[in-house]
Amino acid sequence: MTLLNRRQFMAHVSAGATVFGLSHLLDPTKALAATPDMVEAMIDGQTPKQGGILTYGQTYPNWALGQSNKGQHPYFWLDLLTRSVWNALTWVDEEMNVQLELATSLTPNEDLTVWDCTIQEGVMFHDGTELTSADVIASMNFHKDAIGLIRQNVDRMEPMGKYGVRFFLVNANAEFPYALAEYRAMILKANEDLAQMGYDGIGSGPFKLIEIDNARQFRAERFDDYWMGAPYLDELRGVIAMGNAAINGFRAGQLNSVWNIDPGQIGQYEEVGGQIHASAAGDQFWLIMPKNLDFPWNDVRVRKAMSLAIDRPAINRIVYNDPDGWTGNDSHMTGVNKEFVARPVERDVDQAKALLAEAGYSDGVTLPAMVFCPSFPEEPRVYPIVSESLAEAGIKLEFQERPCDGFNPFVSAVNQPIGRPRRNLVGPRNPFINLGRASSRNAAEPGGWTGEASAKYDSLVLEAVGTPDDAKRTELYQEAQKILQDEVPGIMLGGRRNMVAHQANVKNARSHSQNWSSRFEYIWIDA
Amino acid sequence: MGPILSLILRRLALSGVILVLVSAVVFIGTEILPGDALDATIPADELIYYTEGDLDRMRTELGLNKPLLERFGIVLWNLVTFDFGVTILTQERVIDFIYHPLMNSLLMASVAVILTPLVSIALGIWAALKPGGRTDGIVSGATLFAYSMPDFVVGNVFIITFAIWLGLAPAVLMVAESAPWHAILAVSILPVAALTVSGVAYQFRLLRAGMVEALDSEFVERARLSGVPEWRLVVTHALPAALIPMLNGSAQFVAGIISGTVVIEAVFRFPGIGLELIRAIAQREVPTVQAITFCAAFAVILANLLADIGVLALDPRVRRKSHG
C-alpha cells in the first residue's frame, strides 16, 4: 500500500491551501504557517518516543443519543474526542482557523453556494480499504440524516471522480469549511444501509477501535497505516470518569490524563505532578427560555433584567479561579472569536430591578425552573451563583439537576419543538455557526424568539455569511450580536475553558476550545 | 409427605405470600402514594407543559385509568413473571436496561455472600478460642469499628489505601457492562472487599457470641471431659450450634449486602444495578424502580428461605418441632 509520509502530505496540504480560494477566510500567511504538518510543528525540538498507553479519563458523560446505554453507536462515546478514530475533511486549529485535513482543496464558486472538494489519495480505513468520495458522500448523508450542521447547510452532493465531491449548499456560505470540521461531519466507512453506518467503528484516524462500551469506556490501538504516519502511542484507552473517579484514577496512576477536569481540582492534580493545559475557551452554558408558553420572560424587559442581574464575573472568580476571563454576551460567540462584542454593561442590579418594575414585577418575579445535567463536573457549582445573583434583583429562578442519561428525551418530551427551560451546551465555533444557533431557523435554541428583531437578525446573519468581504462580514456579525443583547432571546453565562490534566511524562496532550478538535497524533509518552 | 418436606413447603408458601406483600408495598409506594406513577414522573411545577388531554392519554397508555385492584393484579402478575414492562419516557423494555447490571451485581453480591460467612467463621473461631484474650479483643474491636463505618466511607478508604497509596487495585473500574463474568470479577476485588466488611462485622459478632456460649455449654464440657481434642470440640460441636443464630440473621445480612451494593457501586462506578437504580430514581422511571425493588426483595426472600433450610439441617430442635 502507498502511504504518504509527512513531507508529501504537507506538500499536498500546502498546495490545497493555496487553492483554497478564500483569502478573506483563511489568511494564506497564517494558514501556511499553521498547516505545516501539525505533528511536526508540535514535536519541534522534542525527541518523541514510540510506545506506551494513554489512558484518559473523560468527565463528560456520553449523552449524544440521550441514553448512554441506548446510544450504541461507537461514534457517540467519542464525539468529544472524535479525532482519535476518525478524520474530517477539515480541522479547526487552536486559534480557530480552519485547516484542511482529509481535503486537499476546497474551492467555492463565485456566489459561495457550491463547493468543490478534492480529498487525499491513498488514505486507508482501518479495515484496509481506501477512503474515497463514495465514503465522503455516504458519511455526509448519514450526518444529514441525524441532527447537526451538515443537514442545515448541505442540500445535495455529487461525486467528482474517485477523489472529489461537489457540495451544493442550501445558502451561500463563506464559512462552509468550518461545518466540515464538525464532530458530526467525520468520514465513516460507507455502508449501503445508512442506518448501519459507523456501527463497525471503522475510521481513518490514528487509532483503530477494538472495544467500546458506550456507557463506560473504549480501547483503540495504533493504526500503523495511518495516512499522516503512525501515531507514537501504542494504545489509547478512554473511560468515563465522573465524580471523584477522575482524580482518584489520576492519583492512583491508572489514568495518565483527564480531559475536562473540574477546575476546582486543579490543585489536587498539580499536587501529584499533574500538568494542566487550558484552552482559550470551551463548551459553554446557554440558558434557553421558551417563549411559546405564558412565562414572565416572554417580556423582553424580564429577560434583560435577568442578563443584567447575573454575576458572571463571580462565576469566573469562584468556579474557574479566572477573574479576568471573558463573560458571555448573550450570543453563542465566545471570547475566542475575534468578532466577539462584549455587553456594554457587565452587571447592574438597580437597572435590572427598574426593568422588572417597568414590566409589572416590582415585588420580584418567580420564573419556571430550569433543568440541567452535570455534563461538566463544575456545572452544579455554577447555578447557585446564578440563582443567588438573580435573587439580588428579586428574580427567583431554580435550577434542577437531572441525570445526563435521558436528559435529551426528558427536555424534548414536552412543549415541542422547544422543550423545557434548560441550559444547552454550546461549543465555540466560527461566527456563522455560533450566531446561526440563535436564529429562528434553528427550531430549538432561540426558545421561540419571534418578531421584527428576530427577522432582522436572521437576515443579517444570512447576509453576513454570504458576504465575501472580511471586514464587512465582521461588521454584520457585530450588528447581529447587538440585536441579541437588546432582545436577550437566551442567556450565555460564558467564561468556561476546556482543560486537560496529564502526567508530566505525557507530552503534547492539549486541550482545545472545541473538544472534538483535540488531536492525538502528536501525543507521546516519555518512558 | 415427610415432616421436613412439609416444613420446606410451608416456608415456600410463606415466601410466596411475602412476595405478594412485597409486590403490594412496591405497588403502593410507587403507584399510589402520593399520586400515581404519572404524578411521580411529572412533578407539580411541570404540569404547565401538559394539557389535561395529554395526561389522560398518558394515563391510558400506562394503564393508570384502570381500577386499583385490576392494576395491582396486572402489576403483581407482571412482577412475578419477571415481565417488567417498558420505560415511561422512551418506551423501551425495562429488562433490556437492567439485565447486564443485574447480572453484574448478582455476581458481586454472590461472591460477597460466599466470602462473608467464610471470613466470619474463621474470625469467630479464632476469637472464641480464648474469649477475652488479646486476639478476641483485637478482632472484636476491629469488627465493631468496621460495623460502625458506613459503606461509602469504607469504599473511599479502600480506594485511597489500596488503589491510590498501595496501587494494588484499580481506582476506576475499566470494564464493559456486558463483559464476561471473569472480566467483571477481575476488577471487582475492592468493591467485593468493601461490600464484605460490614457483613463480616455483623456475622462475626453473631457467631462469636454463639461460639462462646456453645463452648461454655454442658454438652461441650462433657465432650471435653471425655477427651475430645479442642479443635474437634470447636469444629464439630460448638460451630454447628453457633452457626444457627448467624443463619437466622441471614435475611438482614443479605438485605445489608443489597443496600450496600447500591452504595458501593456508586463509589466504585461498578457497572451494576445500583447505578441503574440511582439513575431510574433520578429519571423518575417508576417501572424500572419497581423492577429493581422487586428483584432485590426477591433476593432477600430467597436468601431467607435458604437460611431456613440451613437451620433445619443444622438444628435438631427445629427438626424435632417439625415432627411434633
PDB file of N, CA and C in Angstrom, chain A residues 55 67-70 213 215-217 237-239 242 245 248-249 251-252 254-255 293-295 368-369 371 398 400 402-403 405-406 409-410 413-415 420-421, chain B residues 41-43 45-46 48-50 89-90 92 97 156 159-160 163-164 167 169-178 268-272 275-276 279 282-284:
ATOM      1  N   THR A  55      -4.086   6.417  28.820  1.00  0.00           N
ATOM      2  CA  THR A  55      -5.395   6.077  29.386  1.00  0.00           C
ATOM      3  C   THR A  55      -5.990   7.361  29.930  1.00  0.00           C
ATOM      4  N   GLN A  67     -29.300   8.659  25.858  1.00  0.00           N
ATOM      5  CA  GLN A  67     -29.272   7.483  26.731  1.00  0.00           C
ATOM      6  C   GLN A  67     -27.980   6.754  26.422  1.00  0.00           C
ATOM      7  N   SER A  68     -27.034   6.784  27.333  1.00  0.00           N
ATOM      8  CA  SER A  68     -25.764   6.155  27.003  1.00  0.00           C
ATOM      9  C   SER A  68     -25.936   4.666  26.761  1.00  0.00           C
ATOM     10  N   ASN A  69     -26.836   4.041  27.508  1.00  0.00           N
ATOM     11  CA  ASN A  69     -26.954   2.598  27.338  1.00  0.00           C
ATOM     12  C   ASN A  69     -27.794   2.249  26.109  1.00  0.00           C
ATOM     13  N   LYS A  70     -28.327   3.250  25.464  1.00  0.00           N
ATOM     14  CA  LYS A  70     -29.059   3.014  24.236  1.00  0.00           C
ATOM     15  C   LYS A  70     -28.215   3.480  23.037  1.00  0.00           C
ATOM     16  N   ASP A 213     -17.741   0.295  25.063  1.00  0.00           N
ATOM     17  CA  ASP A 213     -18.989   0.199  25.821  1.00  0.00           C
ATOM     18  C   ASP A 213     -19.457   1.644  25.976  1.00  0.00           C
ATOM     19  N   ALA A 215     -21.540   3.232  27.525  1.00  0.00           N
ATOM     20  CA  ALA A 215     -21.852   3.812  28.827  1.00  0.00           C
ATOM     21  C   ALA A 215     -20.594   4.008  29.660  1.00  0.00           C
ATOM     22  N   ARG A 216     -19.453   3.442  29.225  1.00  0.00           N
ATOM     23  CA  ARG A 216     -18.311   3.454  30.131  1.00  0.00           C
ATOM     24  C   ARG A 216     -16.960   3.759  29.486  1.00  0.00           C
ATOM     25  N   GLN A 217     -16.583   3.068  28.427  1.00  0.00           N
ATOM     26  CA  GLN A 217     -15.173   3.130  28.031  1.00  0.00           C
ATOM     27  C   GLN A 217     -14.942   2.659  26.600  1.00  0.00           C
ATOM     28  N   ARG A 237      -6.783   4.498  25.509  1.00  0.00           N
ATOM     29  CA  ARG A 237      -7.948   4.000  26.244  1.00  0.00           C
ATOM     30  C   ARG A 237      -8.667   5.198  26.846  1.00  0.00           C
ATOM     31  N   GLY A 238      -9.961   5.158  26.799  1.00  0.00           N
ATOM     32  CA  GLY A 238     -10.743   6.231  27.405  1.00  0.00           C
ATOM     33  C   GLY A 238     -11.774   5.642  28.331  1.00  0.00           C
ATOM     34  N   VAL A 239     -11.999   6.304  29.440  1.00  0.00           N
ATOM     35  CA  VAL A 239     -13.010   5.816  30.379  1.00  0.00           C
ATOM     36  C   VAL A 239     -13.785   7.009  30.926  1.00  0.00           C
ATOM     37  N   MET A 242     -16.517  10.032  36.165  1.00  0.00           N
ATOM     38  CA  MET A 242     -17.283  11.120  36.769  1.00  0.00           C
ATOM     39  C   MET A 242     -17.058  11.147  38.278  1.00  0.00           C
ATOM     40  N   ALA A 245     -13.957   9.824  40.530  1.00  0.00           N
ATOM     41  CA  ALA A 245     -13.236   8.760  39.825  1.00  0.00           C
ATOM     42  C   ALA A 245     -12.049   9.330  39.043  1.00  0.00           C
ATOM     43  N   ASN A 248      -9.220  10.285  41.490  1.00  0.00           N
ATOM     44  CA  ASN A 248      -8.740   9.040  42.105  1.00  0.00           C
ATOM     45  C   ASN A 248      -7.916   8.225  41.112  1.00  0.00           C
ATOM     46  N   GLY A 249      -8.431   8.096  39.898  1.00  0.00           N
ATOM     47  CA  GLY A 249      -7.722   7.336  38.872  1.00  0.00           C
ATOM     48  C   GLY A 249      -6.396   7.978  38.527  1.00  0.00           C
ATOM     49  N   ARG A 251      -4.594  10.001  40.563  1.00  0.00           N
ATOM     50  CA  ARG A 251      -3.688   9.861  41.715  1.00  0.00           C
ATOM     51  C   ARG A 251      -3.144   8.445  41.802  1.00  0.00           C
ATOM     52  N   ALA A 252      -3.980   7.470  41.417  1.00  0.00           N
ATOM     53  CA  ALA A 252      -3.543   6.074  41.504  1.00  0.00           C
ATOM     54  C   ALA A 252      -2.617   5.702  40.349  1.00  0.00           C
ATOM     55  N   GLN A 254      -3.580   5.228  37.411  1.00  0.00           N
ATOM     56  CA  GLN A 254      -4.327   4.404  36.448  1.00  0.00           C
ATOM     57  C   GLN A 254      -4.650   5.223  35.193  1.00  0.00           C
ATOM     58  N   LEU A 255      -4.933   6.502  35.391  1.00  0.00           N
ATOM     59  CA  LEU A 255      -5.185   7.408  34.269  1.00  0.00           C
ATOM     60  C   LEU A 255      -3.964   8.314  34.145  1.00  0.00           C
ATOM     61  N   LEU A 293     -44.957  29.628  25.803  1.00  0.00           N
ATOM     62  CA  LEU A 293     -45.934  29.425  26.878  1.00  0.00           C
ATOM     63  C   LEU A 293     -46.009  30.720  27.676  1.00  0.00           C
ATOM     64  N   ASP A 294     -46.966  30.788  28.579  1.00  0.00           N
ATOM     65  CA  ASP A 294     -47.194  32.041  29.281  1.00  0.00           C
ATOM     66  C   ASP A 294     -46.213  32.191  30.447  1.00  0.00           C
ATOM     67  N   PHE A 295     -45.000  32.623  30.137  1.00  0.00           N
ATOM     68  CA  PHE A 295     -43.968  32.790  31.156  1.00  0.00           C
ATOM     69  C   PHE A 295     -43.587  34.268  31.275  1.00  0.00           C
ATOM     70  N   PRO A 368     -40.138  29.917  35.858  1.00  0.00           N
ATOM     71  CA  PRO A 368     -40.196  28.449  35.866  1.00  0.00           C
ATOM     72  C   PRO A 368     -38.796  27.848  36.013  1.00  0.00           C
ATOM     73  N   ALA A 369     -38.742  26.709  36.671  1.00  0.00           N
ATOM     74  CA  ALA A 369     -37.434  26.092  36.944  1.00  0.00           C
ATOM     75  C   ALA A 369     -36.738  25.698  35.645  1.00  0.00           C
ATOM     76  N   VAL A 371     -33.841  23.136  33.922  1.00  0.00           N
ATOM     77  CA  VAL A 371     -33.177  21.864  34.196  1.00  0.00           C
ATOM     78  C   VAL A 371     -31.800  21.849  33.538  1.00  0.00           C
ATOM     79  N   GLU A 398     -35.023  28.702  39.919  1.00  0.00           N
ATOM     80  CA  GLU A 398     -34.442  27.473  40.485  1.00  0.00           C
ATOM     81  C   GLU A 398     -33.864  26.626  39.357  1.00  0.00           C
ATOM     82  N   GLN A 400     -32.788  22.804  38.397  1.00  0.00           N
ATOM     83  CA  GLN A 400     -32.980  21.420  38.847  1.00  0.00           C
ATOM     84  C   GLN A 400     -32.038  20.493  38.093  1.00  0.00           C
ATOM     85  N   ARG A 402     -30.790  17.034  36.620  1.00  0.00           N
ATOM     86  CA  ARG A 402     -31.312  15.758  36.125  1.00  0.00           C
ATOM     87  C   ARG A 402     -30.137  14.926  35.638  1.00  0.00           C
ATOM     88  N   PRO A 403     -30.296  13.609  35.580  1.00  0.00           N
ATOM     89  CA  PRO A 403     -29.177  12.804  35.067  1.00  0.00           C
ATOM     90  C   PRO A 403     -28.941  13.067  33.581  1.00  0.00           C
ATOM     91  N   ASP A 405     -27.940  10.937  31.356  1.00  0.00           N
ATOM     92  CA  ASP A 405     -28.606   9.893  30.593  1.00  0.00           C
ATOM     93  C   ASP A 405     -30.096  10.177  30.631  1.00  0.00           C
ATOM     94  N   GLY A 406     -30.688  10.264  29.486  1.00  0.00           N
ATOM     95  CA  GLY A 406     -32.121  10.528  29.445  1.00  0.00           C
ATOM     96  C   GLY A 406     -32.436  12.005  29.449  1.00  0.00           C
ATOM     97  N   PRO A 409     -34.178  13.144  25.843  1.00  0.00           N
ATOM     98  CA  PRO A 409     -35.604  12.821  25.726  1.00  0.00           C
ATOM     99  C   PRO A 409     -36.446  13.526  26.775  1.00  0.00           C
ATOM    100  N   PHE A 410     -35.862  13.747  27.953  1.00  0.00           N
ATOM    101  CA  PHE A 410     -36.613  14.413  29.010  1.00  0.00           C
ATOM    102  C   PHE A 410     -36.947  15.852  28.633  1.00  0.00           C
ATOM    103  N   ALA A 413     -39.473  16.027  25.690  1.00  0.00           N
ATOM    104  CA  ALA A 413     -40.714  15.246  25.797  1.00  0.00           C
ATOM    105  C   ALA A 413     -41.946  16.142  25.824  1.00  0.00           C
ATOM    106  N   VAL A 414     -41.760  17.402  26.179  1.00  0.00           N
ATOM    107  CA  VAL A 414     -42.906  18.314  26.262  1.00  0.00           C
ATOM    108  C   VAL A 414     -42.622  19.580  25.460  1.00  0.00           C
ATOM    109  N   ASN A 415     -43.670  20.338  25.217  1.00  0.00           N
ATOM    110  CA  ASN A 415     -43.554  21.662  24.604  1.00  0.00           C
ATOM    111  C   ASN A 415     -42.689  21.652  23.345  1.00  0.00           C
ATOM    112  N   ARG A 420     -38.365  21.963  27.409  1.00  0.00           N
ATOM    113  CA  ARG A 420     -38.371  22.594  28.730  1.00  0.00           C
ATOM    114  C   ARG A 420     -37.358  23.739  28.814  1.00  0.00           C
ATOM    115  N   PRO A 421     -37.552  24.678  29.757  1.00  0.00           N
ATOM    116  CA  PRO A 421     -36.497  25.657  30.039  1.00  0.00           C
ATOM    117  C   PRO A 421     -35.276  24.891  30.531  1.00  0.00           C
TER     118      PRO A 421
ATOM    119  N   THR B  41     -43.773  10.818  37.994  1.00  0.00           N
ATOM    120  CA  THR B  41     -42.884  11.163  36.885  1.00  0.00           C
ATOM    121  C   THR B  41     -42.945  12.658  36.584  1.00  0.00           C
ATOM    122  N   ILE B  42     -44.116  13.238  36.738  1.00  0.00           N
ATOM    123  CA  ILE B  42     -44.281  14.660  36.414  1.00  0.00           C
ATOM    124  C   ILE B  42     -44.543  15.445  37.695  1.00  0.00           C
ATOM    125  N   PRO B  43     -43.561  16.177  38.185  1.00  0.00           N
ATOM    126  CA  PRO B  43     -43.810  16.978  39.383  1.00  0.00           C
ATOM    127  C   PRO B  43     -44.799  18.107  39.107  1.00  0.00           C
ATOM    128  N   ASP B  45     -44.823  21.300  39.440  1.00  0.00           N
ATOM    129  CA  ASP B  45     -44.451  22.536  38.756  1.00  0.00           C
ATOM    130  C   ASP B  45     -44.221  22.323  37.259  1.00  0.00           C
ATOM    131  N   GLU B  46     -44.311  21.083  36.812  1.00  0.00           N
ATOM    132  CA  GLU B  46     -44.131  20.847  35.379  1.00  0.00           C
ATOM    133  C   GLU B  46     -45.455  20.569  34.677  1.00  0.00           C
ATOM    134  N   ILE B  48     -47.540  22.477  33.828  1.00  0.00           N
ATOM    135  CA  ILE B  48     -47.822  23.518  32.833  1.00  0.00           C
ATOM    136  C   ILE B  48     -47.541  23.039  31.412  1.00  0.00           C
ATOM    137  N   TYR B  49     -46.656  22.052  31.284  1.00  0.00           N
ATOM    138  CA  TYR B  49     -46.289  21.582  29.949  1.00  0.00           C
ATOM    139  C   TYR B  49     -47.261  20.551  29.386  1.00  0.00           C
ATOM    140  N   TYR B  50     -48.251  20.175  30.195  1.00  0.00           N
ATOM    141  CA  TYR B  50     -49.166  19.124  29.741  1.00  0.00           C
ATOM    142  C   TYR B  50     -50.603  19.650  29.771  1.00  0.00           C
ATOM    143  N   LEU B  89     -40.509   7.159  29.683  1.00  0.00           N
ATOM    144  CA  LEU B  89     -40.066   8.195  28.741  1.00  0.00           C
ATOM    145  C   LEU B  89     -39.773   7.659  27.352  1.00  0.00           C
ATOM    146  N   THR B  90     -39.061   6.539  27.287  1.00  0.00           N
ATOM    147  CA  THR B  90     -38.592   6.095  25.975  1.00  0.00           C
ATOM    148  C   THR B  90     -39.297   4.839  25.471  1.00  0.00           C
ATOM    149  N   GLU B  92     -39.009   1.738  26.185  1.00  0.00           N
ATOM    150  CA  GLU B  92     -38.161   0.589  25.888  1.00  0.00           C
ATOM    151  C   GLU B  92     -38.277  -0.435  26.995  1.00  0.00           C
ATOM    152  N   PHE B  97     -32.626  -2.732  29.949  1.00  0.00           N
ATOM    153  CA  PHE B  97     -31.790  -1.796  30.707  1.00  0.00           C
ATOM    154  C   PHE B  97     -31.111  -2.480  31.893  1.00  0.00           C
ATOM    155  N   ASN B 156     -14.471   4.458  50.109  1.00  0.00           N
ATOM    156  CA  ASN B 156     -13.476   5.502  49.824  1.00  0.00           C
ATOM    157  C   ASN B 156     -12.149   5.239  50.516  1.00  0.00           C
ATOM    158  N   ILE B 159     -10.354   2.755  48.450  1.00  0.00           N
ATOM    159  CA  ILE B 159      -9.782   3.340  47.226  1.00  0.00           C
ATOM    160  C   ILE B 159      -8.489   4.081  47.567  1.00  0.00           C
ATOM    161  N   ILE B 160      -8.576   4.902  48.632  1.00  0.00           N
ATOM    162  CA  ILE B 160      -7.388   5.692  48.997  1.00  0.00           C
ATOM    163  C   ILE B 160      -6.233   4.763  49.390  1.00  0.00           C
ATOM    164  N   ALA B 163      -5.859   1.515  46.282  1.00  0.00           N
ATOM    165  CA  ALA B 163      -5.663   1.928  44.885  1.00  0.00           C
ATOM    166  C   ALA B 163      -4.664   3.082  44.792  1.00  0.00           C
ATOM    167  N   ILE B 164      -4.884   4.113  45.622  1.00  0.00           N
ATOM    168  CA  ILE B 164      -4.036   5.304  45.470  1.00  0.00           C
ATOM    169  C   ILE B 164      -2.692   5.134  46.177  1.00  0.00           C
ATOM    170  N   GLY B 167      -1.495   1.017  45.343  1.00  0.00           N
ATOM    171  CA  GLY B 167      -1.550   0.644  43.922  1.00  0.00           C
ATOM    172  C   GLY B 167      -1.839  -0.823  43.689  1.00  0.00           C
ATOM    173  N   ALA B 169      -4.910  -2.208  43.498  1.00  0.00           N
ATOM    174  CA  ALA B 169      -6.178  -2.459  42.798  1.00  0.00           C
ATOM    175  C   ALA B 169      -6.548  -1.207  42.016  1.00  0.00           C
ATOM    176  N   PRO B 170      -7.400  -1.351  41.016  1.00  0.00           N
ATOM    177  CA  PRO B 170      -7.767  -0.163  40.226  1.00  0.00           C
ATOM    178  C   PRO B 170      -8.692   0.782  40.986  1.00  0.00           C
ATOM    179  N   ALA B 171      -8.471   2.094  40.798  1.00  0.00           N
ATOM    180  CA  ALA B 171      -9.370   3.084  41.411  1.00  0.00           C
ATOM    181  C   ALA B 171     -10.593   3.294  40.526  1.00  0.00           C
ATOM    182  N   VAL B 172     -10.395   3.135  39.229  1.00  0.00           N
ATOM    183  CA  VAL B 172     -11.503   3.280  38.271  1.00  0.00           C
ATOM    184  C   VAL B 172     -11.698   1.912  37.623  1.00  0.00           C
ATOM    185  N   LEU B 173     -12.896   1.394  37.680  1.00  0.00           N
ATOM    186  CA  LEU B 173     -13.133   0.068  37.118  1.00  0.00           C
ATOM    187  C   LEU B 173     -13.291   0.179  35.606  1.00  0.00           C
ATOM    188  N   MET B 174     -12.278  -0.274  34.889  1.00  0.00           N
ATOM    189  CA  MET B 174     -12.335  -0.194  33.427  1.00  0.00           C
ATOM    190  C   MET B 174     -12.821  -1.532  32.885  1.00  0.00           C
ATOM    191  N   VAL B 175     -14.116  -1.670  32.872  1.00  0.00           N
ATOM    192  CA  VAL B 175     -14.697  -2.912  32.375  1.00  0.00           C
ATOM    193  C   VAL B 175     -16.056  -2.591  31.749  1.00  0.00           C
ATOM    194  N   ALA B 176     -16.334  -3.272  30.655  1.00  0.00           N
ATOM    195  CA  ALA B 176     -17.602  -3.019  29.969  1.00  0.00           C
ATOM    196  C   ALA B 176     -18.753  -3.639  30.749  1.00  0.00           C
ATOM    197  N   GLU B 177     -19.915  -3.016  30.618  1.00  0.00           N
ATOM    198  CA  GLU B 177     -21.096  -3.511  31.339  1.00  0.00           C
ATOM    199  C   GLU B 177     -21.443  -4.942  30.923  1.00  0.00           C
ATOM    200  N   SER B 178     -21.196  -5.258  29.652  1.00  0.00           N
ATOM    201  CA  SER B 178     -21.557  -6.590  29.158  1.00  0.00           C
ATOM    202  C   SER B 178     -20.349  -7.533  29.132  1.00  0.00           C
ATOM    203  N   PHE B 268     -17.554   3.029  43.489  1.00  0.00           N
ATOM    204  CA  PHE B 268     -16.563   2.451  42.569  1.00  0.00           C
ATOM    205  C   PHE B 268     -16.965   2.563  41.108  1.00  0.00           C
ATOM    206  N   ARG B 269     -18.145   3.087  40.819  1.00  0.00           N
ATOM    207  CA  ARG B 269     -18.691   3.104  39.457  1.00  0.00           C
ATOM    208  C   ARG B 269     -18.728   1.682  38.901  1.00  0.00           C
ATOM    209  N   PHE B 270     -19.135   0.752  39.734  1.00  0.00           N
ATOM    210  CA  PHE B 270     -19.274  -0.643  39.308  1.00  0.00           C
ATOM    211  C   PHE B 270     -20.498  -0.732  38.382  1.00  0.00           C
ATOM    212  N   PRO B 271     -20.355  -1.456  37.244  1.00  0.00           N
ATOM    213  CA  PRO B 271     -21.460  -1.471  36.274  1.00  0.00           C
ATOM    214  C   PRO B 271     -22.611  -2.365  36.717  1.00  0.00           C
ATOM    215  N   GLY B 272     -23.250  -2.008  37.807  1.00  0.00           N
ATOM    216  CA  GLY B 272     -24.277  -2.878  38.374  1.00  0.00           C
ATOM    217  C   GLY B 272     -25.632  -2.209  38.503  1.00  0.00           C
ATOM    218  N   LEU B 275     -26.238   1.508  40.245  1.00  0.00           N
ATOM    219  CA  LEU B 275     -26.160   2.718  39.425  1.00  0.00           C
ATOM    220  C   LEU B 275     -27.436   2.879  38.603  1.00  0.00           C
ATOM    221  N   GLU B 276     -27.942   1.739  38.149  1.00  0.00           N
ATOM    222  CA  GLU B 276     -29.166   1.763  37.350  1.00  0.00           C
ATOM    223  C   GLU B 276     -30.343   2.258  38.202  1.00  0.00           C
ATOM    224  N   ARG B 279     -30.069   5.971  38.737  1.00  0.00           N
ATOM    225  CA  ARG B 279     -30.474   6.665  37.517  1.00  0.00           C
ATOM    226  C   ARG B 279     -32.004   6.641  37.355  1.00  0.00           C
ATOM    227  N   ALA B 282     -33.610   9.057  39.686  1.00  0.00           N
ATOM    228  CA  ALA B 282     -33.412  10.439  39.239  1.00  0.00           C
ATOM    229  C   ALA B 282     -34.274  10.750  38.020  1.00  0.00           C
ATOM    230  N   GLN B 283     -34.464   9.757  37.171  1.00  0.00           N
ATOM    231  CA  GLN B 283     -35.295   9.970  35.975  1.00  0.00           C
ATOM    232  C   GLN B 283     -36.776   9.767  36.273  1.00  0.00           C
ATOM    233  N   ARG B 284     -37.077   9.369  37.478  1.00  0.00           N
ATOM    234  CA  ARG B 284     -38.447   9.062  37.915  1.00  0.00           C
ATOM    235  C   ARG B 284     -39.061   7.988  37.016  1.00  0.00           C
TER     236      ARG B 284
END
